[in-house]
């Protein structure tokens, strides 16, 4: 067993996994897994820069994670940064801050690398499940981008496109600096149009409709599952490998789009940092299911973090 730490810093959240990994047996024993909403990508789509307050929120989370990594004695650490820091003009400020706190340089990976890690993390446990037909389509709906990966044992094709819950919300659902509550029909249609255009782009390189099993990752998908199950609180064990039908995803998405901030915030399984962006994330999931004709989505709590951990081990 090798004790490793994996950090995934995305547009909306930063997450940590400390685990013991045995590459010979494929066993991963989780010691600590946590997530903090830092909204690193705040305003990046508009300004092209990481906001000072967003950087400080992210560095505060990094300081907390550094303590956990030290306490658990991880032998190796890998820090992967995704969409927001890939796009920003001042990403060097971000890099310097992470190095100062964690002692490792964040790797600003490409969308294709991000997809590879997501696929490995999501499917490693599913390969022995005969009822889940291959190939898999793994969809990782992040804050700034969504990764599509089709594969069997290994990745067959992958593509990252710039539709994510934060990016779609900031681009289309904000008026006068405030998220519409609820959005207008015109705003929702603008989001739909962006998503459909991105799906067209993804289909140029990834055969989305050839997949037999849709696997959904990240907070938008897991939150939809929690709502579908009417969980009294967010419960990773109940969410991991749950299956949500297309009809239920549609019902939940329609409710989220017509709900108010207060109504969404009252959902017991809703993370406060997702209240304003969950409707866009659910809309991305619904559009994908409709595009490929998926009757259900298999929800995974194991994703890019687990893939990063395996890459270190």
Tab-separated table of C-alpha atoms in Angstrom:
chain	number	residue	atom	x	y	z
A	1	UNK	CA	0.000	0.000	0.000
A	2	UNK	CA	1.162	3.502	-0.845
A	3	UNK	CA	-0.374	6.429	1.069
A	4	UNK	CA	-1.103	9.256	-1.348
A	5	UNK	CA	-2.911	12.581	-1.373
A	6	UNK	CA	-4.806	13.880	-4.396
A	7	UNK	CA	-6.116	17.423	-4.734
A	8	UNK	CA	-8.531	18.435	-7.478
A	9	UNK	CA	-9.027	22.176	-7.836
A	10	UNK	CA	-11.866	23.011	-10.179
A	11	UNK	CA	-13.897	26.081	-11.077
A	12	UNK	CA	-16.377	25.776	-8.216
A	13	UNK	CA	-14.793	23.512	-5.609
A	14	UNK	CA	-11.489	22.144	-4.323
A	15	UNK	CA	-11.371	18.571	-3.055
A	16	UNK	CA	-8.936	16.343	-1.194
A	17	UNK	CA	-8.554	12.571	-1.070
A	18	UNK	CA	-6.012	10.823	1.136
A	19	UNK	CA	-5.955	7.084	0.511
A	20	UNK	CA	-3.896	3.908	0.695
A	21	UNK	CA	-3.577	2.427	-2.800
A	22	UNK	CA	-2.399	-0.982	-3.923
A	23	UNK	CA	-1.910	-0.968	-7.711
A	24	UNK	CA	-1.313	-4.735	-7.704
A	25	UNK	CA	-4.781	-5.563	-6.360
A	26	UNK	CA	-6.717	-2.455	-7.430
A	27	UNK	CA	-7.640	-1.746	-3.813
A	28	UNK	CA	-8.108	1.849	-2.649
A	29	UNK	CA	-8.742	2.477	1.053
A	30	UNK	CA	-10.085	5.961	1.672
A	31	UNK	CA	-8.739	7.741	4.764
A	32	UNK	CA	-10.087	11.249	4.224
A	33	UNK	CA	-12.220	12.801	1.498
A	34	UNK	CA	-13.446	16.374	1.720
A	35	UNK	CA	-14.708	19.203	-0.442
A	36	UNK	CA	-14.787	22.980	-0.061
A	37	UNK	CA	-16.713	25.368	-2.295
A	38	UNK	CA	-14.254	28.164	-3.164
A	39	UNK	CA	-15.658	29.408	-6.510
A	40	UNK	CA	-12.142	29.895	-7.918
A	41	UNK	CA	-13.686	30.593	-11.323
A	42	UNK	CA	-15.697	33.572	-10.049
A	43	UNK	CA	-15.903	36.027	-12.955
A	44	UNK	CA	-13.215	34.310	-15.069
A	45	UNK	CA	-15.527	33.918	-18.046
A	46	UNK	CA	-16.050	37.707	-18.035
A	47	UNK	CA	-12.663	39.098	-16.911
A	48	UNK	CA	-10.173	36.401	-17.901
A	49	UNK	CA	-8.581	36.698	-14.440
A	50	UNK	CA	-8.818	34.948	-11.063
A	51	UNK	CA	-10.397	37.323	-8.545
A	52	UNK	CA	-8.284	38.143	-5.426
A	53	UNK	CA	-11.075	37.031	-3.081
A	54	UNK	CA	-11.449	33.744	-5.020
A	55	UNK	CA	-7.708	33.094	-4.691
A	56	UNK	CA	-7.830	33.760	-0.947
A	57	UNK	CA	-10.760	31.357	-0.457
A	58	UNK	CA	-8.803	28.703	-2.359
A	59	UNK	CA	-5.595	29.280	-0.388
A	60	UNK	CA	-7.536	29.033	2.901
A	61	UNK	CA	-8.790	25.585	1.831
A	62	UNK	CA	-5.243	24.596	0.806
A	63	UNK	CA	-3.963	25.480	4.281
A	64	UNK	CA	-6.624	23.235	5.822
A	65	UNK	CA	-5.733	20.402	3.427
A	66	UNK	CA	-2.011	20.771	4.164
A	67	UNK	CA	-2.729	20.037	7.839
A	68	UNK	CA	-4.725	16.903	6.951
A	69	UNK	CA	-2.017	15.635	4.577
A	70	UNK	CA	0.671	16.162	7.227
A	71	UNK	CA	-1.403	14.524	9.971
A	72	UNK	CA	-2.140	11.412	7.896
A	73	UNK	CA	1.421	11.141	6.595
A	74	UNK	CA	0.822	10.920	2.847
A	75	UNK	CA	4.012	9.893	1.060
A	76	UNK	CA	3.159	11.568	-2.254
A	77	UNK	CA	0.948	14.501	-3.177
A	78	UNK	CA	-0.437	15.462	-6.580
A	79	UNK	CA	-2.364	18.682	-7.137
A	80	UNK	CA	-4.376	18.942	-10.334
A	81	UNK	CA	-5.992	22.193	-11.452
A	82	UNK	CA	-8.697	22.329	-14.071
A	83	UNK	CA	-10.726	24.750	-16.115
A	84	UNK	CA	-10.624	28.073	-14.249
A	85	UNK	CA	-6.868	28.148	-13.676
A	86	UNK	CA	-6.278	26.910	-17.223
A	87	UNK	CA	-8.074	29.968	-18.628
A	88	UNK	CA	-6.841	32.741	-16.329
A	89	UNK	CA	-4.273	35.388	-17.273
A	90	UNK	CA	-2.935	35.587	-13.697
A	91	UNK	CA	-2.644	31.857	-13.094
A	92	UNK	CA	0.968	32.338	-11.878
A	93	UNK	CA	-0.417	33.981	-8.718
A	94	UNK	CA	-2.394	30.794	-8.150
A	95	UNK	CA	0.626	28.548	-8.787
A	96	UNK	CA	2.875	30.467	-6.379
A	97	UNK	CA	0.269	30.380	-3.622
A	98	UNK	CA	-0.237	26.619	-3.880
A	99	UNK	CA	3.513	25.910	-3.887
A	100	UNK	CA	4.000	28.073	-0.786
A	101	UNK	CA	1.252	26.229	1.120
A	102	UNK	CA	1.462	22.610	-0.079
A	103	UNK	CA	5.004	22.385	-1.431
A	104	UNK	CA	3.878	20.988	-4.779
A	105	UNK	CA	3.192	22.766	-8.025
A	106	UNK	CA	-0.363	22.523	-9.335
A	107	UNK	CA	-0.524	20.755	-12.667
A	108	UNK	CA	-2.808	22.665	-14.978
A	109	UNK	CA	-3.911	19.677	-16.990
A	110	UNK	CA	-5.616	19.582	-20.344
A	111	UNK	CA	-9.259	18.646	-20.747
A	112	UNK	CA	-8.180	15.320	-22.244
A	113	UNK	CA	-6.028	14.479	-19.204
A	114	UNK	CA	-8.881	15.506	-16.931
A	115	UNK	CA	-11.173	13.133	-18.787
A	116	UNK	CA	-8.691	10.263	-18.478
A	117	UNK	CA	-8.455	10.652	-14.710
A	118	UNK	CA	-12.239	10.897	-14.402
A	119	UNK	CA	-12.772	7.728	-16.421
A	120	UNK	CA	-10.279	5.708	-14.365
A	121	UNK	CA	-11.704	6.909	-11.061
A	122	UNK	CA	-15.322	6.331	-12.060
A	123	UNK	CA	-15.131	2.937	-13.748
A	124	UNK	CA	-12.507	0.977	-11.814
A	125	UNK	CA	-15.221	-0.466	-9.527
A	126	UNK	CA	-17.805	-0.989	-12.286
A	127	UNK	CA	-15.920	-3.377	-14.555
A	128	UNK	CA	-17.123	-6.428	-12.591
A	129	UNK	CA	-20.819	-5.462	-12.829
A	130	UNK	CA	-22.323	-7.500	-15.722
A	131	UNK	CA	-25.662	-5.639	-15.564
A	132	UNK	CA	-23.872	-2.429	-16.558
A	133	UNK	CA	-23.202	-2.884	-20.258
A	134	UNK	CA	-20.132	-1.450	-21.909
A	135	UNK	CA	-18.928	0.810	-23.321
A	136	UNK	CA	-19.350	3.400	-20.600
A	137	UNK	CA	-19.930	7.091	-21.215
A	138	UNK	CA	-18.455	8.951	-18.258
A	139	UNK	CA	-19.678	12.535	-17.933
A	140	UNK	CA	-17.993	14.856	-15.432
A	141	UNK	CA	-20.063	18.044	-15.097
A	142	UNK	CA	-17.813	20.597	-13.444
A	143	UNK	CA	-18.073	24.294	-12.752
A	144	UNK	CA	-16.415	25.532	-15.924
A	145	UNK	CA	-16.317	22.543	-18.240
A	146	UNK	CA	-17.789	19.097	-18.833
A	147	UNK	CA	-15.703	16.093	-19.791
A	148	UNK	CA	-17.049	13.288	-21.972
A	149	UNK	CA	-15.223	9.964	-22.102
A	150	UNK	CA	-16.312	6.802	-23.895
A	151	UNK	CA	-14.418	3.633	-23.152
A	152	UNK	CA	-14.431	-0.017	-22.154
A	153	UNK	CA	-11.434	-1.102	-20.101
A	154	UNK	CA	-9.575	1.983	-21.319
A	155	UNK	CA	-10.443	5.369	-22.767
A	156	UNK	CA	-11.602	5.163	-26.364
A	157	UNK	CA	-12.328	8.843	-27.005
A	158	UNK	CA	-12.513	11.958	-24.845
A	159	UNK	CA	-13.449	15.602	-25.173
A	160	UNK	CA	-13.755	18.552	-22.821
A	161	UNK	CA	-16.192	21.348	-23.661
A	162	UNK	CA	-16.823	24.666	-21.927
A	163	UNK	CA	-20.205	24.030	-20.361
A	164	UNK	CA	-20.315	23.845	-16.578
A	165	UNK	CA	-22.733	24.875	-13.865
A	166	UNK	CA	-20.851	28.058	-12.889
A	167	UNK	CA	-20.003	29.122	-16.439
A	168	UNK	CA	-23.581	28.634	-17.689
A	169	UNK	CA	-25.042	30.434	-14.665
A	170	UNK	CA	-22.712	33.422	-14.914
A	171	UNK	CA	-23.068	33.658	-18.691
A	172	UNK	CA	-26.854	33.443	-18.939
A	173	UNK	CA	-28.667	33.539	-15.593
A	174	UNK	CA	-27.176	36.676	-14.006
A	175	UNK	CA	-28.758	40.114	-14.342
A	176	UNK	CA	-27.316	43.223	-12.674
A	177	UNK	CA	-24.875	41.045	-10.769
A	178	UNK	CA	-27.568	38.830	-9.258
A	179	UNK	CA	-28.671	35.313	-10.250
A	180	UNK	CA	-32.244	35.417	-11.573
A	181	UNK	CA	-34.642	33.943	-9.057
A	182	UNK	CA	-36.047	32.030	-10.882
A	183	UNK	CA	-34.613	32.472	-14.410
A	184	UNK	CA	-36.779	33.621	-17.292
A	185	UNK	CA	-37.742	31.320	-20.129
A	186	UNK	CA	-35.428	33.278	-22.443
A	187	UNK	CA	-32.496	32.778	-20.075
A	188	UNK	CA	-33.140	29.047	-19.816
A	189	UNK	CA	-33.333	28.753	-23.604
A	190	UNK	CA	-29.972	30.537	-23.898
A	191	UNK	CA	-28.431	27.965	-21.554
A	192	UNK	CA	-30.016	25.129	-23.549
A	193	UNK	CA	-28.649	26.538	-26.814
A	194	UNK	CA	-25.109	26.706	-25.398
A	195	UNK	CA	-25.364	23.143	-24.103
A	196	UNK	CA	-26.664	21.792	-27.416
A	197	UNK	CA	-23.855	23.530	-29.325
A	198	UNK	CA	-21.301	22.028	-26.929
A	199	UNK	CA	-22.813	18.559	-27.346
A	200	UNK	CA	-22.525	18.957	-31.120
A	201	UNK	CA	-18.848	19.788	-30.594
A	202	UNK	CA	-18.289	16.809	-28.282
A	203	UNK	CA	-19.918	14.429	-30.766
A	204	UNK	CA	-17.363	15.341	-33.411
A	205	UNK	CA	-14.748	13.327	-31.528
A	206	UNK	CA	-16.650	11.201	-28.977
A	207	UNK	CA	-19.292	8.689	-30.132
A	208	UNK	CA	-21.718	9.575	-27.329
A	209	UNK	CA	-24.595	7.481	-28.665
A	210	UNK	CA	-22.530	4.272	-28.871
A	211	UNK	CA	-22.330	3.993	-25.080
A	212	UNK	CA	-24.634	1.593	-23.229
A	213	UNK	CA	-24.157	2.901	-19.679
A	214	UNK	CA	-24.084	6.572	-18.664
A	215	UNK	CA	-21.988	7.298	-15.562
A	216	UNK	CA	-22.360	10.773	-14.051
A	217	UNK	CA	-19.806	12.481	-11.830
A	218	UNK	CA	-19.380	15.627	-9.726
A	219	UNK	CA	-21.576	17.789	-7.537
A	220	UNK	CA	-24.380	18.622	-9.944
A	221	UNK	CA	-25.048	14.921	-10.601
A	222	UNK	CA	-24.630	13.759	-7.014
A	223	UNK	CA	-26.938	16.525	-5.788
A	224	UNK	CA	-29.614	15.501	-8.303
A	225	UNK	CA	-29.329	11.947	-6.931
A	226	UNK	CA	-29.664	13.191	-3.348
A	227	UNK	CA	-32.800	15.144	-4.292
A	228	UNK	CA	-34.208	12.136	-6.182
A	229	UNK	CA	-33.783	9.973	-3.088
A	230	UNK	CA	-35.183	12.716	-0.809
A	231	UNK	CA	-32.220	12.251	1.528
A	232	UNK	CA	-32.458	14.050	4.894
A	233	UNK	CA	-28.795	15.047	4.480
A	234	UNK	CA	-26.052	14.540	1.918
A	235	UNK	CA	-25.053	10.869	2.195
A	236	UNK	CA	-22.165	9.713	0.000
A	237	UNK	CA	-22.827	6.031	0.673
A	238	UNK	CA	-26.454	6.327	-0.484
A	239	UNK	CA	-25.494	8.381	-3.532
A	240	UNK	CA	-22.550	6.256	-4.734
A	241	UNK	CA	-23.735	3.904	-7.509
A	242	UNK	CA	-27.342	5.066	-7.184
A	243	UNK	CA	-29.336	5.113	-10.419
A	244	UNK	CA	-31.633	7.972	-11.400
A	245	UNK	CA	-34.118	7.644	-14.249
A	246	UNK	CA	-34.425	10.112	-17.106
A	247	UNK	CA	-37.966	11.019	-16.004
A	248	UNK	CA	-36.801	11.790	-12.462
A	249	UNK	CA	-33.898	13.913	-13.728
A	250	UNK	CA	-36.346	15.862	-15.896
A	251	UNK	CA	-38.756	16.420	-12.977
A	252	UNK	CA	-35.964	17.643	-10.704
A	253	UNK	CA	-34.464	19.912	-13.372
A	254	UNK	CA	-37.824	21.502	-14.118
A	255	UNK	CA	-38.386	22.122	-10.404
A	256	UNK	CA	-34.914	23.637	-9.948
A	257	UNK	CA	-35.486	25.993	-12.890
A	258	UNK	CA	-38.741	27.351	-11.476
A	259	UNK	CA	-37.689	27.393	-7.803
A	260	UNK	CA	-36.434	30.353	-5.792
A	261	UNK	CA	-33.093	30.618	-4.018
A	262	UNK	CA	-34.848	30.045	-0.677
A	263	UNK	CA	-36.607	26.912	-1.933
A	264	UNK	CA	-33.386	25.400	-3.261
A	265	UNK	CA	-31.480	26.347	-0.099
A	266	UNK	CA	-34.122	24.522	1.959
A	267	UNK	CA	-33.290	21.180	0.316
A	268	UNK	CA	-31.504	19.315	3.157
A	269	UNK	CA	-28.925	17.646	0.900
A	270	UNK	CA	-28.005	20.874	-0.944
A	271	UNK	CA	-24.543	22.311	-0.306
A	272	UNK	CA	-24.862	26.093	0.201
A	273	UNK	CA	-22.291	26.696	-2.523
A	274	UNK	CA	-24.440	24.896	-5.111
A	275	UNK	CA	-27.745	26.683	-4.508
A	276	UNK	CA	-27.299	29.225	-7.312
A	277	UNK	CA	-25.637	26.937	-9.878
A	278	UNK	CA	-27.404	23.584	-9.464
A	279	UNK	CA	-30.163	24.362	-11.994
A	280	UNK	CA	-27.610	24.866	-14.776
A	281	UNK	CA	-25.756	21.690	-13.781
A	282	UNK	CA	-28.973	19.650	-13.803
A	283	UNK	CA	-29.868	21.099	-17.199
A	284	UNK	CA	-26.519	19.904	-18.596
A	285	UNK	CA	-27.206	16.389	-17.269
A	286	UNK	CA	-30.741	16.327	-18.684
A	287	UNK	CA	-29.574	17.512	-22.116
A	288	UNK	CA	-26.929	14.781	-22.240
A	289	UNK	CA	-29.462	12.076	-21.321
A	290	UNK	CA	-31.857	13.322	-23.995
A	291	UNK	CA	-29.113	13.523	-26.616
A	292	UNK	CA	-28.031	9.888	-26.173
A	293	UNK	CA	-31.422	8.446	-25.207
A	294	UNK	CA	-30.253	7.320	-21.754
A	295	UNK	CA	-33.005	5.839	-19.593
A	296	UNK	CA	-30.942	6.336	-16.424
A	297	UNK	CA	-27.660	7.669	-15.081
A	298	UNK	CA	-25.410	5.672	-12.739
A	299	UNK	CA	-24.065	8.137	-10.179
A	300	UNK	CA	-20.496	7.803	-8.937
A	301	UNK	CA	-18.860	9.518	-5.984
A	302	UNK	CA	-15.524	8.230	-7.280
A	303	UNK	CA	-14.174	10.435	-9.993
A	304	UNK	CA	-11.149	12.482	-10.979
A	305	UNK	CA	-9.841	12.478	-7.380
A	306	UNK	CA	-9.620	8.685	-7.385
A	307	UNK	CA	-8.038	8.751	-10.841
A	308	UNK	CA	-5.415	11.232	-9.608
A	309	UNK	CA	-4.725	9.028	-6.569
A	310	UNK	CA	-4.193	5.993	-8.802
A	311	UNK	CA	-1.846	7.999	-11.036
A	312	UNK	CA	0.313	8.854	-8.011
A	313	UNK	CA	0.310	5.295	-6.665
